[in-house]
Structures are given as structure tokens and as C-alpha cells.
Amino acid sequence: MNKADFNVPDLIIKKRNGESLSSAEMDYFVKEVVNDGVQECQLGAMLMAIYLKDLTDEETVCLTKNMMHSGELLGPWPAEWKGKVVDKHSTGGVGDKVSLILAPALAACGMKVPMISGRGLAHTGGTLDKLEAIPGLSVSASTEEMTRWLTEVGCCIVGQTANLVPADKRMYAVRDVTGTIDHFGLIAGSIISKKAAEQLDVLVLDIKFGIGAFMKEKRRAKALAEKMVTIGKGLGMKTSALITQMDNPLGRMIGNALEVAESVQCLHGNGPSDLEDIVLKLGAQLLFQSGNVDSTEKGEADLKKTLNNGEAVKKFQEMIINQGVDPNTAKALCAKGADMWKILPKSKFTTTIKSPKSGFVHGIQALTCADCSLNLGAGRHASTDPINHAVGLELCVSIGDKTSEGEGLVIVHHDSKEMPSGMSEKLVGAFDIQPSPPKSIPTSRVADVVS
Ligand code: URA
């Protein structure tokens, strides 16, 4: 069939009537999206038809493949890297700085990680914003630079190149204003097409559920994970997903520079246990699925070794130097026991919020923490807003900890002399403090694995 065999209104009607689009029809439609052959209103109508009538897995794979090929691809990677090109995608959570630790730790295990990340919006912090808290760091790179960095170091964390999956850029912008964001097939298409354009061998997904996550219920997170794993495999990538709990913030730091500092600590093997556990479990999936280790236990042990023996932090140091940081600055940030605040931007003021009563910490509301961090200036309300890298929250307690009346619960790092009005009360309310200890404290946030 050729272009003349189809037209956009017929395809919209077909989908509206609940029929499946053929591979040739999907191919035609996505090409027209990129070539401006689909009007804005037609794209909105098609996305709504998809939202209401759904896509089969076959259609979703086809849509995703066409989206992937709508622009340039990274690579081709050298043949000797076969099986070693890996990446992770997270649906986003509060205090989620996993990428900053995982990419260098995997590089230290011999993997190649061409990580393409995003910026934060509303409650979700963005990996690129966090990295940019490091003076001099740039997140833009050409494919040639990425190939060189992967050859020399093994990892980089950069923003999307201008022509990577242009179909998604157009579709996402229309989804955003037509009530069609939260469709599993469209989410899978959007995320998997971008990861497939990295020409990965293996992908792991961190699908979060809970108060601080996009998906509140575990059941829904698992359903999305299953859809994304199916589509990832359909595009030829070994894909698996961890379903992880996001009721309370991950680690103890929320805010850009604060999260970099915690990541460097974790890269030295001194990170909070919940953060390190997720890093090890996601990385172990990649090492196992790629056939580089015989079990996920061995993968975790290999990764843990790189955190303890200095190899992971060395990779991080090399990665940030490649990405524009002055070598002496990188060395000073990454040296064991370094005072990272000589390098990272520090807020002008700190205020400690104290516990109103004695007891045990049962919960820390992730969404409230994210909201406060956002209002301090660590995040952006609109995509064009500037952000403040220095501000954020430093939790003084974790789930299960004993606290006494008057002891610190959280340190607020702020740049205006006065904290935003009502924030102190709001933060106190984020802590669920009970007279007796919680019955059980999960040792891992990983609730399920889909592979
Ligand atoms: N992130 C994306 O890139 N696309 C989606 O559809 C949702 C989250």
C-alpha cells in the first residue's frame, strides 16, 4: 500500500469505531504526525479515540516502533558492546536520585549506559536539574560525544537530543492538553520509543506506586509495568520492571544539590539503606537480564563492591568531567570525606522543624515534602520556570526511628529569610508519629518484579 491508500480522517473514524489499525496504517499516521500531515485537531481526535477504544498490544508495538524511527537513533554502538548497552526508566518519585548512582555503578561493572533523562515538573524532580546543581555541568551532547564518553568511561546522563523521537514531542504536547496523558498504551509508546531510540539491549523500569507516585495503587502500577514490559520486548529489548513503594521520600534529601550530595555519599557506599537497596536491585536486574551475571544476588554483590571500593564514585567523577565540570572541582566533590558544600550551592538559611511529641515515625508524606520543596523553589510549576539548586529538605528521621518532643524532624534549606507561610505546620503534619514502634519496617521498597 502507498500513501494514497490512506487518509487521516478515515483512520480516526476506524479507531473511533473501535477497530484496530493495521501496521501500514499506523506507519502512515505516525509519519504524517512528523511531516505535519496531521492537523492539531486531528491528532487530538485520534488520541482521544485511542484513549476511549484502546490499542491492542500489537498496535501499541507498531505505534512505538514507528515513533522510535520518527527521528535519529543513538549509535550504532560498537559490535563488542553487544548485550552491554543498558538503561533504566523511573516513573518518578520524591527524592529519587537513583540514576545518579546507578549509571556510574553499572559503568564500573563494565556496562555501557547512554542515559537520556528529563527535567522536573510539579512534584517530580528531574535528574538533569539535579546534575546541573554541579557547577559547570552540561547535559547536552552529540551522539559522537556520547559514543566517546561511553567508550572511555561507560556512562553519561544527558538530555534528549533535538531529533530523538520527534513524534513523541508532538504527541505528548497534544496529550497534555486533551486529557489523554494517562493511557497505558500511550505512556508505554512514549517512554519505550525513547528508550528504544537509545538502541539498548536491556531496559529496567522502576514503576512506583503510593502517595508520592503518579500511580497511587500497586495494582495499577503492576498493570502499567506489564504493558511496558510487553512493549519493550516487542521492540527487541530485554525488559523487566520493579514495582516500588513511594509513600515516603526515597533517602533523606529532597532538592537538587542536596540530592547530589546524598548520591555522592551513596557512591562511596554510605548511602541510606532504602536508596542503596533500589540502586542495587535495579542494577542487578540489568546485569542479570543482560547475561553478565548468573543471578540477581550476584549482580547486587558486584554493584555493592563498586560502591565500597571507590570504582563507582571514580566513574561518576570521570562522567561529570566529560560533561564539562572542571577536573579539580570534580575531584573535590568526589573525594572521600570531602566537604561537598565547598562545591555545591548552599542555601542562605536553614530552619529545623521540631517534633511536637515523642514517639516513633510511622510515615513521612512524600507528596507534602515534594510540595514544600517545590514551593521553596527546588522545582518548577511551569516548564519555563527557573529553579533554585540550593534549596530543599533534609529529613532527620526515617521510618521506624524514635523521636522525642523538640527533636529535629526535618531541616528546611531556604534562600528567603522567612520560610513560605504555613510551611512549618505543613511539614509537621507530614510526619505520622505514634506512641509505639511500627509492627514491621520493610527492608526493601521493591514490592514486585515483572519480567
Ligand atoms: N513520561 C513520558 O516520557 N511520557 C509519558 O507518557 C509519561 C511520562
mmCIF file of N, CA and C and ligand atoms in Angstrom, residues 89 168 172 175 181 186-188 190-191 194, ligand 1:
data_model
loop_
_atom_site.group_PDB
_atom_site.id
_atom_site.type_symbol
_atom_site.label_atom_id
_atom_site.label_comp_id
_atom_site.label_asym_id
_atom_site.label_seq_id
_atom_site.Cartn_x
_atom_site.Cartn_y
_atom_site.Cartn_z
ATOM 1 N N HIS A 89 14.423 3.388 33.401
ATOM 2 C CA HIS A 89 13.462 4.493 33.398
ATOM 3 C C HIS A 89 12.630 4.397 34.680
ATOM 4 N N ASP A 168 7.034 11.763 19.413
ATOM 5 C CA ASP A 168 6.593 11.836 20.810
ATOM 6 C C ASP A 168 6.454 13.281 21.261
ATOM 7 N N TYR A 172 3.024 14.131 22.705
ATOM 8 C CA TYR A 172 2.946 14.412 24.146
ATOM 9 C C TYR A 172 2.338 15.788 24.409
ATOM 10 N N ARG A 175 -1.309 15.392 23.932
ATOM 11 C CA ARG A 175 -1.885 14.591 25.033
ATOM 12 C C ARG A 175 -2.065 15.448 26.274
ATOM 13 N N ILE A 181 -3.256 11.920 28.735
ATOM 14 C CA ILE A 181 -1.938 11.524 29.269
ATOM 15 C C ILE A 181 -1.989 10.107 29.851
ATOM 16 N N LEU A 186 -0.400 4.651 25.452
ATOM 17 C CA LEU A 186 0.279 5.882 25.024
ATOM 18 C C LEU A 186 1.484 6.183 25.917
ATOM 19 N N ILE A 187 1.358 5.889 27.206
ATOM 20 C CA ILE A 187 2.510 6.078 28.107
ATOM 21 C C ILE A 187 3.635 5.129 27.679
ATOM 22 N N ALA A 188 3.262 3.857 27.462
ATOM 23 C CA ALA A 188 4.276 2.856 27.060
ATOM 24 C C ALA A 188 4.934 3.297 25.750
ATOM 25 N N SER A 190 5.269 6.281 24.489
ATOM 26 C CA SER A 190 6.087 7.474 24.692
ATOM 27 C C SER A 190 7.427 7.123 25.344
ATOM 28 N N ILE A 191 7.368 6.349 26.404
ATOM 29 C CA ILE A 191 8.604 6.043 27.149
ATOM 30 C C ILE A 191 9.468 5.028 26.398
ATOM 31 N N LYS A 194 11.447 6.194 23.280
ATOM 32 C CA LYS A 194 12.654 6.984 23.552
ATOM 33 C C LYS A 194 13.790 6.075 24.013
HETATM 34 N N1 URA B 1 6.937 10.279 30.585
HETATM 35 C C1 URA B 1 6.982 10.271 29.235
HETATM 36 O O1 URA B 1 8.013 10.495 28.634
HETATM 37 N N2 URA B 1 5.833 10.003 28.566
HETATM 38 C C2 URA B 1 4.670 9.727 29.188
HETATM 39 O O2 URA B 1 3.691 9.477 28.525
HETATM 40 C C3 URA B 1 4.649 9.739 30.603
HETATM 41 C C4 URA B 1 5.805 10.032 31.278
#
